[in-house]
Short mmCIF file of C-alpha atoms in Angstrom, two decimals:
data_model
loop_
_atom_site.label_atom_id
_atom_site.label_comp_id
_atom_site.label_asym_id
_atom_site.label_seq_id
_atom_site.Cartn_x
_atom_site.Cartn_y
_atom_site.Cartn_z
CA UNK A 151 109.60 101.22 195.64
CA UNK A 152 107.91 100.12 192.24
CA UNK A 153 111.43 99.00 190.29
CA UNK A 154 110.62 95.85 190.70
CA UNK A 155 108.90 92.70 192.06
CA UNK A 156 105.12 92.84 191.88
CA UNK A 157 104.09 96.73 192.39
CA UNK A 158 106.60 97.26 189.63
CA UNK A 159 104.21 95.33 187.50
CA UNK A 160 101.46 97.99 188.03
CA UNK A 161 103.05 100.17 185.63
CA UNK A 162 100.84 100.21 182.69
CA UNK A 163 102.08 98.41 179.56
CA UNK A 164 101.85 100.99 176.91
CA UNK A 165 104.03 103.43 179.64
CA UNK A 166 106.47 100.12 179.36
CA UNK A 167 106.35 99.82 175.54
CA UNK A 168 106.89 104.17 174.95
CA UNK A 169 110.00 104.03 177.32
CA UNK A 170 111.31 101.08 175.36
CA UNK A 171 110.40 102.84 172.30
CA UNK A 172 111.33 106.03 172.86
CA UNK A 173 115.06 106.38 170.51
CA UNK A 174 113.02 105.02 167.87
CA UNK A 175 110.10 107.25 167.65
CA UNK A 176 106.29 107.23 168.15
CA UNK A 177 104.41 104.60 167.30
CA UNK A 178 100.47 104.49 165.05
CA UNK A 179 97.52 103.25 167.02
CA UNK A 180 95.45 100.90 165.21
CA UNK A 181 92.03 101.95 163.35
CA UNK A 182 89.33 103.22 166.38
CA UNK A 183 86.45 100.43 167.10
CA UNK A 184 83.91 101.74 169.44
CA UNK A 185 83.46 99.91 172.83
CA UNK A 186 80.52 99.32 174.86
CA UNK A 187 79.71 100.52 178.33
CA UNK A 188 79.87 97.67 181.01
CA UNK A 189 78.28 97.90 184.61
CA UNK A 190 78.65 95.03 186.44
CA UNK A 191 75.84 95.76 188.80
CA UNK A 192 73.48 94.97 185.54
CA UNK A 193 74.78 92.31 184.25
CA UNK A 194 74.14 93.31 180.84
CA UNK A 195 75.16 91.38 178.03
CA UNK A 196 79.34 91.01 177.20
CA UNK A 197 78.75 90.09 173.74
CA UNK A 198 76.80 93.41 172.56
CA UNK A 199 79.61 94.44 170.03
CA UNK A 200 83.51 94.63 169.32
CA UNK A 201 85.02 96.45 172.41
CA UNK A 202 88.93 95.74 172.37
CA UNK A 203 91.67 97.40 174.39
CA UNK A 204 93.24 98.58 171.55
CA UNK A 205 91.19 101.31 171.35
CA UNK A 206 92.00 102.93 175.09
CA UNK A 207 95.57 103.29 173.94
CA UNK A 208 97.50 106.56 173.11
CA UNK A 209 101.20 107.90 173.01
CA UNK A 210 102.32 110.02 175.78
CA UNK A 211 105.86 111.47 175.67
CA UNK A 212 107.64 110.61 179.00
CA UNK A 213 108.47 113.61 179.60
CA UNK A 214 104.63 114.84 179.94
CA UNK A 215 104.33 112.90 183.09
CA UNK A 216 104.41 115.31 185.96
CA UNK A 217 106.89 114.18 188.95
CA UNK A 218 105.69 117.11 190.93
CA UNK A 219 102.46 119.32 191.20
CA UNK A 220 101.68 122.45 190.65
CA UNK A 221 103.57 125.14 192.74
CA UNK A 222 100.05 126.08 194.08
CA UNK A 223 97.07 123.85 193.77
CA UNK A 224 95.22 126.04 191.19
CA UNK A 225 97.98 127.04 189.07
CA UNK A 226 96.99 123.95 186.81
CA UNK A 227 96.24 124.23 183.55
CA UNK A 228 92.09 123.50 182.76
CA UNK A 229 91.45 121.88 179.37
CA UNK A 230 87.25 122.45 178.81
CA UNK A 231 85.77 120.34 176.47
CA UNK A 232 82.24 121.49 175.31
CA UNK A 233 79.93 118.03 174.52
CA UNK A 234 77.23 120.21 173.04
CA UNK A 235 79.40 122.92 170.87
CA UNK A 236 81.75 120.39 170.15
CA UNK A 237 85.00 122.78 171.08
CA UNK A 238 88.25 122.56 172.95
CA UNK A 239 89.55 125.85 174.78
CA UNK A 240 92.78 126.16 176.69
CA UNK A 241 92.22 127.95 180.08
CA UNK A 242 93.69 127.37 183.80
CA UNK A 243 91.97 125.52 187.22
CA UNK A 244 91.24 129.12 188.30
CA UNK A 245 88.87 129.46 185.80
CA UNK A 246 87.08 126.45 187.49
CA UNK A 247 84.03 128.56 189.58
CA UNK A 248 83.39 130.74 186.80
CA UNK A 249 82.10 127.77 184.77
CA UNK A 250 79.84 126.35 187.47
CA UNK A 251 76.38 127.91 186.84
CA UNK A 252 74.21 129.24 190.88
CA UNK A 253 71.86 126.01 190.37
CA UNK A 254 74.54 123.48 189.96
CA UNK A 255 75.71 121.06 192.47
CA UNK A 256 79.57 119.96 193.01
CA UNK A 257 80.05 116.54 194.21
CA UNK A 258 83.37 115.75 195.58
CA UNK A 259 84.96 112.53 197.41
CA UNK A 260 86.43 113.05 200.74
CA UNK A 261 88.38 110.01 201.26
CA UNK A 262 91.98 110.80 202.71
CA UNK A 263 94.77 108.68 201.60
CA UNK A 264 96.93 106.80 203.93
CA UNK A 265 99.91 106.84 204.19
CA UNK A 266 100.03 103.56 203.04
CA UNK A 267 103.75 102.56 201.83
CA UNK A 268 106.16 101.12 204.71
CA UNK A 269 109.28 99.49 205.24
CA UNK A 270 109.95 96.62 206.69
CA UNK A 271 113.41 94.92 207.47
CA UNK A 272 113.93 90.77 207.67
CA UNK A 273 116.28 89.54 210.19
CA UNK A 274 118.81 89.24 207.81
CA UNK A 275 118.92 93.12 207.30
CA UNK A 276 117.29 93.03 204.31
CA UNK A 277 115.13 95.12 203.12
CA UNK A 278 111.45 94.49 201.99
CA UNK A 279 109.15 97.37 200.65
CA UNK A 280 105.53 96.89 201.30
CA UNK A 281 101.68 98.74 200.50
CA UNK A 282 99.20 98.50 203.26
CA UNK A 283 95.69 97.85 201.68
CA UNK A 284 93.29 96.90 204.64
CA UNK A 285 92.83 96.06 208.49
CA UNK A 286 90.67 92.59 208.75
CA UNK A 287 90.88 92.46 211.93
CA UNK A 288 92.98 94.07 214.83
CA UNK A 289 96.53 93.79 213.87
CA UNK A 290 95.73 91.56 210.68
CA UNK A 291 96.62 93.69 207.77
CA UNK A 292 96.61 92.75 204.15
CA UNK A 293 99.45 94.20 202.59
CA UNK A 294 101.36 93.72 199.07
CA UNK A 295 105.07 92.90 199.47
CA UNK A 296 107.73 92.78 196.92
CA UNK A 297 109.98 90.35 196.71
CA UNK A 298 107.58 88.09 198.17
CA UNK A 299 109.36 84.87 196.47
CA UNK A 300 112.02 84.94 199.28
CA UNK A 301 109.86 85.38 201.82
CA UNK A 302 108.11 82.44 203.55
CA UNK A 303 104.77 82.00 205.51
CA UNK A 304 105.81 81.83 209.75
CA UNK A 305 108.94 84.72 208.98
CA UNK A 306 109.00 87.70 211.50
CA UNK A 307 109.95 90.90 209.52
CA UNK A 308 110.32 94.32 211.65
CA UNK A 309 108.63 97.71 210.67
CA UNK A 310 109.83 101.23 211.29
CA UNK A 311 113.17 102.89 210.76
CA UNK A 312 113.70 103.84 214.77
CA UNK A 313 115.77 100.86 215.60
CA UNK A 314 114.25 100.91 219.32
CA UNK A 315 110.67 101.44 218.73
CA UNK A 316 110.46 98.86 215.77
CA UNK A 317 107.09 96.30 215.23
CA UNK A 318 106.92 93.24 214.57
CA UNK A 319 105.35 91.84 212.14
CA UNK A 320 104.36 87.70 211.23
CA UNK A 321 103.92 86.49 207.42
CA UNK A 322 100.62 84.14 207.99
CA UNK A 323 99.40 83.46 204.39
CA UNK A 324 100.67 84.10 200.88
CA UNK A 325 97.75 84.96 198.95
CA UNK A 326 99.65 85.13 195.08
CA UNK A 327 100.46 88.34 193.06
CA UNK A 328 102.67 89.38 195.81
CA UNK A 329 100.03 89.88 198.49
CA UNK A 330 100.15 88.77 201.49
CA UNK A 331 98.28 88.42 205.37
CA UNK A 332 100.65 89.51 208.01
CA UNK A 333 99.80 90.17 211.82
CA UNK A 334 101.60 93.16 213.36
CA UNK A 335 102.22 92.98 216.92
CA UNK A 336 100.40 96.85 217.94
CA UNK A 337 97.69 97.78 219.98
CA UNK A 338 97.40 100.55 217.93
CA UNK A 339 95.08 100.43 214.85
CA UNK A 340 96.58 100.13 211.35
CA UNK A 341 96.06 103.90 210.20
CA UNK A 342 98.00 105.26 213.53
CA UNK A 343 101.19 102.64 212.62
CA UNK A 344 101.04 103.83 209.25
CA UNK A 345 100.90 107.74 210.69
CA UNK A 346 104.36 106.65 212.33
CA UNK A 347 106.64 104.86 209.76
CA UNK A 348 104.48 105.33 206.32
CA UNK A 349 105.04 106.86 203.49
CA UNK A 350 103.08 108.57 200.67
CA UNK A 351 101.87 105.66 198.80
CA UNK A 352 102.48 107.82 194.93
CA UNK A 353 101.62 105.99 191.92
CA UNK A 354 104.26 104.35 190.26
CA UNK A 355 105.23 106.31 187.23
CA UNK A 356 106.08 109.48 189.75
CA UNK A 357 109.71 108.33 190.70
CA UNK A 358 111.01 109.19 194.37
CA UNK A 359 114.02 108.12 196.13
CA UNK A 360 113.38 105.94 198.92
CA UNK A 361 115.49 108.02 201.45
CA UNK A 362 113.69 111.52 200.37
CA UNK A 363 112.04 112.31 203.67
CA UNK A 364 111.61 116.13 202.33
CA UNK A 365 109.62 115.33 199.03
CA UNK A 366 107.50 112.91 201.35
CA UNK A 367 106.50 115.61 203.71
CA UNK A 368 105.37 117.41 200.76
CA UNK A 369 103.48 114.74 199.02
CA UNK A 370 101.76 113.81 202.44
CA UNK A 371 100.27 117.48 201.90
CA UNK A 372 99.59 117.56 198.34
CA UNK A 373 98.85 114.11 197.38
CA UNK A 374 95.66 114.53 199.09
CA UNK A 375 92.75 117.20 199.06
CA UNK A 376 92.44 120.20 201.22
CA UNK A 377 88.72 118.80 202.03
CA UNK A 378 89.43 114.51 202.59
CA UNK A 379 88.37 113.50 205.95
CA UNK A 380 87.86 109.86 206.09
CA UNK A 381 90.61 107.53 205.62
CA UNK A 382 90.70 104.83 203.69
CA UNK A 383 92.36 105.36 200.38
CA UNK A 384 95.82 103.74 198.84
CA UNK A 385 95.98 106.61 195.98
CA UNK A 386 94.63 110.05 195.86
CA UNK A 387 91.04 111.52 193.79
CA UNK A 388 93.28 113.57 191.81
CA UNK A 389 90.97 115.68 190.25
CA UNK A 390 90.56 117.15 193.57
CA UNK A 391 93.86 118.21 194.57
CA UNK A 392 93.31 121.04 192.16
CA UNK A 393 90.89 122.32 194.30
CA UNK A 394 91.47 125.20 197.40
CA UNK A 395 89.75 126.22 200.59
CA UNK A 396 89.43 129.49 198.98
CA UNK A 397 88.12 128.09 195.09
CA UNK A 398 85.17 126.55 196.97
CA UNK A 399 84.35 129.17 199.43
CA UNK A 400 84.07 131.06 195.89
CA UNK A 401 82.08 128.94 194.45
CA UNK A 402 79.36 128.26 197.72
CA UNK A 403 79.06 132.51 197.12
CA UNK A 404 78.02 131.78 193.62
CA UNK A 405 75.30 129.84 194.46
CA UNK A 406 76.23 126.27 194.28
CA UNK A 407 75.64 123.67 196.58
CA UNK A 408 78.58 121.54 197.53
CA UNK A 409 77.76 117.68 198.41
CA UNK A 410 80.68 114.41 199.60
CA UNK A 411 80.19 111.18 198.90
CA UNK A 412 83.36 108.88 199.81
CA UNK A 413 84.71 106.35 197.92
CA UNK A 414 88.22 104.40 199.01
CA UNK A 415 90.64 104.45 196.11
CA UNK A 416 91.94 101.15 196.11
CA UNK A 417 95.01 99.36 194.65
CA UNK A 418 92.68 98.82 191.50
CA UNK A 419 93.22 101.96 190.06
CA UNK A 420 96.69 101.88 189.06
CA UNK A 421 96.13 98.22 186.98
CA UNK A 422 95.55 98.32 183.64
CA UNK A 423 93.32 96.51 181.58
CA UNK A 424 94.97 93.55 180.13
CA UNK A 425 91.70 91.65 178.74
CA UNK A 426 91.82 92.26 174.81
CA UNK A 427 88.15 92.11 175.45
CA UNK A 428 86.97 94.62 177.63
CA UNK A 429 84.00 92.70 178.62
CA UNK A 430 86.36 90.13 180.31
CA UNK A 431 88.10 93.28 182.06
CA UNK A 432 87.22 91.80 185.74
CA UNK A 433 86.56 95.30 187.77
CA UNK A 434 88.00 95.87 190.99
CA UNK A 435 85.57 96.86 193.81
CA UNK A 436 86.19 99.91 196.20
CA UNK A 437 84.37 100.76 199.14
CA UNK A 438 81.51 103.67 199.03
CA UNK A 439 79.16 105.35 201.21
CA UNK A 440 76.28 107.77 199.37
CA UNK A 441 75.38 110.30 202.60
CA UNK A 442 71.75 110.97 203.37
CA UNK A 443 72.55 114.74 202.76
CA UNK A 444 74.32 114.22 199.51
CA UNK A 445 71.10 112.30 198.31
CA UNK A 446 69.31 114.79 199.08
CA UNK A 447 71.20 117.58 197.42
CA UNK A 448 70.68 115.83 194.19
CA UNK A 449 67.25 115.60 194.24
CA UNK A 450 67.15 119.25 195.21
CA UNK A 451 69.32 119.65 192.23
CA UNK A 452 67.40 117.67 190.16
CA UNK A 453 63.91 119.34 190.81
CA UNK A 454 65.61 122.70 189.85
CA UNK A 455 67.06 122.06 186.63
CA UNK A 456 70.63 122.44 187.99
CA UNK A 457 73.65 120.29 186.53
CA UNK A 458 75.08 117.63 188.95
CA UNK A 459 79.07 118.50 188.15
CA UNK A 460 81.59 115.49 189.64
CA UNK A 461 84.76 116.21 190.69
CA UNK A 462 86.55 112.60 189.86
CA UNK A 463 85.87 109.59 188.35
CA UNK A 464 85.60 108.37 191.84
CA UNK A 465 82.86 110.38 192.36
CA UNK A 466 81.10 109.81 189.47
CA UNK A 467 81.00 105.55 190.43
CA UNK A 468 79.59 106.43 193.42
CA UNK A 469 76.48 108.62 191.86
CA UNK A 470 76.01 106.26 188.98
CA UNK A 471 76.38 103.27 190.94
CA UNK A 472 73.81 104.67 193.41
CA UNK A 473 71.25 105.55 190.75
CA UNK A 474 71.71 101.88 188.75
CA UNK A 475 70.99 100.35 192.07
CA UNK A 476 67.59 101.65 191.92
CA UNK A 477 64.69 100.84 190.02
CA UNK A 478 63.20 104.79 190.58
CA UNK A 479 66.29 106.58 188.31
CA UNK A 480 64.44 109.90 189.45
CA UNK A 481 65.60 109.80 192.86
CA UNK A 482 68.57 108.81 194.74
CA UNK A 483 68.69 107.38 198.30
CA UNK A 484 71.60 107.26 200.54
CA UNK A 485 73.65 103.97 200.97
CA UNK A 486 76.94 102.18 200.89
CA UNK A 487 78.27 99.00 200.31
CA UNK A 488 81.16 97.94 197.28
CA UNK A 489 81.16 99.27 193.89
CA UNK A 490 82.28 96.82 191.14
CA UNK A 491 81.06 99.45 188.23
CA UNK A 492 82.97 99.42 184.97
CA UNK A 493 82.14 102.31 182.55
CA UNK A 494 82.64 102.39 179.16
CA UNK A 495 81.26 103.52 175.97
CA UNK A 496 78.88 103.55 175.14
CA UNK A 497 76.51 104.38 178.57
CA UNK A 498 74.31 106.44 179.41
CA UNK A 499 75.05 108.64 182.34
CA UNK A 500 72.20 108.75 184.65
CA UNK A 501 73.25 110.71 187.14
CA UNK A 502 76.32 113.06 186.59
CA UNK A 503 76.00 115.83 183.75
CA UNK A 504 79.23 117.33 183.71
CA UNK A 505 82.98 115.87 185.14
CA UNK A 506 86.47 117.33 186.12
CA UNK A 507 88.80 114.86 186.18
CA UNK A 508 92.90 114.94 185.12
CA UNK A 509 94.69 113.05 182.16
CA UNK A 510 95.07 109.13 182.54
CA UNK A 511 96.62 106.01 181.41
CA UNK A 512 96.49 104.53 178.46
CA UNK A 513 94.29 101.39 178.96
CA UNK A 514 92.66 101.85 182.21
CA UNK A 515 89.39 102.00 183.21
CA UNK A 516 89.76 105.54 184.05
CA UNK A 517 90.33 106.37 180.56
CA UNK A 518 87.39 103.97 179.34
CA UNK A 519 85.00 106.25 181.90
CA UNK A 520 86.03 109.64 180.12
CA UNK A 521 85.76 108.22 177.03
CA UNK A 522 82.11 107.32 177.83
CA UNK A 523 81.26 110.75 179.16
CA UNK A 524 82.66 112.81 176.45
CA UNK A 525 82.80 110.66 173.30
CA UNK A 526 85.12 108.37 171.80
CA UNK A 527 86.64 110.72 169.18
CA UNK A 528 85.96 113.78 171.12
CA UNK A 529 88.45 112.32 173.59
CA UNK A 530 90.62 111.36 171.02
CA UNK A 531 91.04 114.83 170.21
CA UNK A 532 91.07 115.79 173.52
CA UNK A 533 93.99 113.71 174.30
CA UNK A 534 95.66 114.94 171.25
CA UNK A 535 95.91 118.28 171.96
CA UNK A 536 96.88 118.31 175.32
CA UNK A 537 99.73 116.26 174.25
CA UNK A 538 100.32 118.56 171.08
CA UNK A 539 100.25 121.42 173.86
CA UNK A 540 102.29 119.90 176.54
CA UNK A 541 100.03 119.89 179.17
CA UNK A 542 100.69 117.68 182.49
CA UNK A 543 99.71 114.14 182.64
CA UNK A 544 98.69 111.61 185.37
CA UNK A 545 97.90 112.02 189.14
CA UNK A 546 99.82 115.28 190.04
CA UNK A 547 99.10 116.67 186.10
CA UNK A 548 96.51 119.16 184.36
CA UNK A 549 92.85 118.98 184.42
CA UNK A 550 89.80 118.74 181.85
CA UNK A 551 86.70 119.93 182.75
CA UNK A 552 84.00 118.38 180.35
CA UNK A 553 80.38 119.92 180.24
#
């Protein structure tokens, strides 16, 4: 689906460049500047220090991108960085309870991903592959379509393989960068269409054929987290999938609490930074919702000393974008809304002491958040030996667990 047209595009650059480069060899990254830490909910300054993208590159063998997951969900590998000894240790995802201490809390993000990617045929025959992104309003759906310079606004296009039960569907507006509002003629709401003819919406640099119906039903299951229950998302809180019905009933009998907050994983997160700047990086905004009980569990966790331990970056723009919102950082309160946060060093975390997330691209925001939590150059070296190690990159890859 992502060869070409506009989702293609959404592979990062540096991927681009180290497949291009790869008969020749690895390439040196340029001398490390340290960049600052942006929220766009403070509208602090841009113009603080140097901050360039340079500096959230790296090079990844190709081959260290995993195509497939783990053959069980804890079976990763667990790379735990210690901030405060200033050590890396090699150890697996099972080792994941047995690091949480009885008065810590575990914040996870329950969104479940849709199963977003479709096909959709013109009249012609042809083909056009598509990603759902939102319902506006019943049977309006903004979608991205590739291809979208032969298409034209007024053109009926046809979703669904089953020749019999196939649904229309209207081009109204061209909206640039291949996206696109379309009305589908359903009286069924966009997420039970999408339960029908969609497919696993995987990130680009995992490579499926279009026809494999068997890998789908598999990534349906394991591109999402044994716990999401509200739908929403176009891409998966990987950090989660590590996790198993049986890992956290271990860890509630250890003493730690277990909170949700949900945030909507948008089409954001695959983009890359392409601002040399990164305070003219323009952050994407995904949707959020802080639950009165969640709030709650970190104050209790608060007033008790315990360590507030996010499972996601996801997770961790929810929490910090709750607590920035406020002028009382002592407390949280429950809310949602958009988040617009961009992270990146350095910040001061506020509200999240320790974070297990997975490996991630070379300039992306995602990156620019870890880097923030756990140090420039402790990153660095982070990075380095996972690749020196072989561990597995990206969405369906290893884990770090940094404390």
């Amino acid at each position: 689906m992502y060869r070409s047209g506009p989702l293609a595009r959404l592979r990062p650059p540096r991927l681009r460049q180290v497949q291009r480069k790869r008969r020749r060899g690895l390439t040196r990254l340029s001398n490390p500047v340290i960049p600052k830490c942006m929220n766009k909910l403070e509208n602090q300054r841009a113009d603080d220090g140097p901050s360039r993208i340079a500096e959230l590159d790296y090079v990844l063998p190709p081959e260290l991108i995993a195509q497939s997951p783990a053959a069980q969900r804890d079976a990763a590998r667990l790379l735990i960085v210690d901030r405060a000894a200033d050590t890396l240790r090699d150890g697996t995802i099972r080792e994941f309870s047995e690091l949480l201490r009885p008065d810590d809390l575990l914040v996870l993000n329950d969104t479940r991903v849709l199963p977003a990617r479709f096909h959709a045929r013109r009249v012609t025959g042809g083909l056009v592959r598509g990603l759902f992104l939102a319902e506006l309003d019943p049977g309006v759906w903004r979608v991205m379509l590739e291809g979208s310079r032969r298409l034209r606004v007024g053109e009926r296009l046809s979703l669904g393989s089953d020749i019999e039960r196939r649904i229309p569907m209207t081009l109204l507006e061209a909206s640039g960068e291949g996206h696109w509002l379309v009305r589908v003629d359903c009286r069924d709401p966009a997420e039970a269409v999408l339960e029908r003819i969609g497919l696993t919406p995987l990130p680009p640099y995992i490579r499926r054929a279009a026809s494999d119906a068997e890998a789908d039903a598999t990534d349906r299951s394991r591109y999402q987290t044994v716990y999401a229950r509200r739908s929403g998302a176009v891409a998966a809180p990987t950090a989660g999938l590590h996790l198993t019905d049986a890992m956290l009933d271990r860890i509630r009998k250890r003493g730690v609490e277990i909170a949700f907050v949900t945030l909507h994983v948008g089409l954001g997160t695959f983009k890359p930074i392409v601002a040399d700047r990164l305070a003219d990086h323009v952050m994407h905004e995904e949707r959020y919702e802080l639950p009165e009980e969640t709030a709650q569990a970190v104050v209790r966790c608060r007033g008790r000393g315990g360590r507030i331990v996010a499972v996601g970056t996801t997770t961790v723009r929810v929490l910090e974008t709750a607590v920035r919102n406020r002028d009382d950082f002592a407390r949280f309160s429950p809310g949602r809304g958009s988040t617009g946060i961009f992270i990146y060093p350095p910040c001061e975390f506020r509200a999240v002491d320790a974070l297990l997330t997975n490996f991630h691209l070379p300039r992306s925001t995602l990156l620019a958040l870890v880097m923030a939590f756990a140090g420039v150059e402790r990153t660095r070296r982070a990075y380095a030996h996972a690749v020196e190690q072989k561990y597995r990159f990206y969405s369906f890859g290893d884990a770090m667990l940094i404390v």
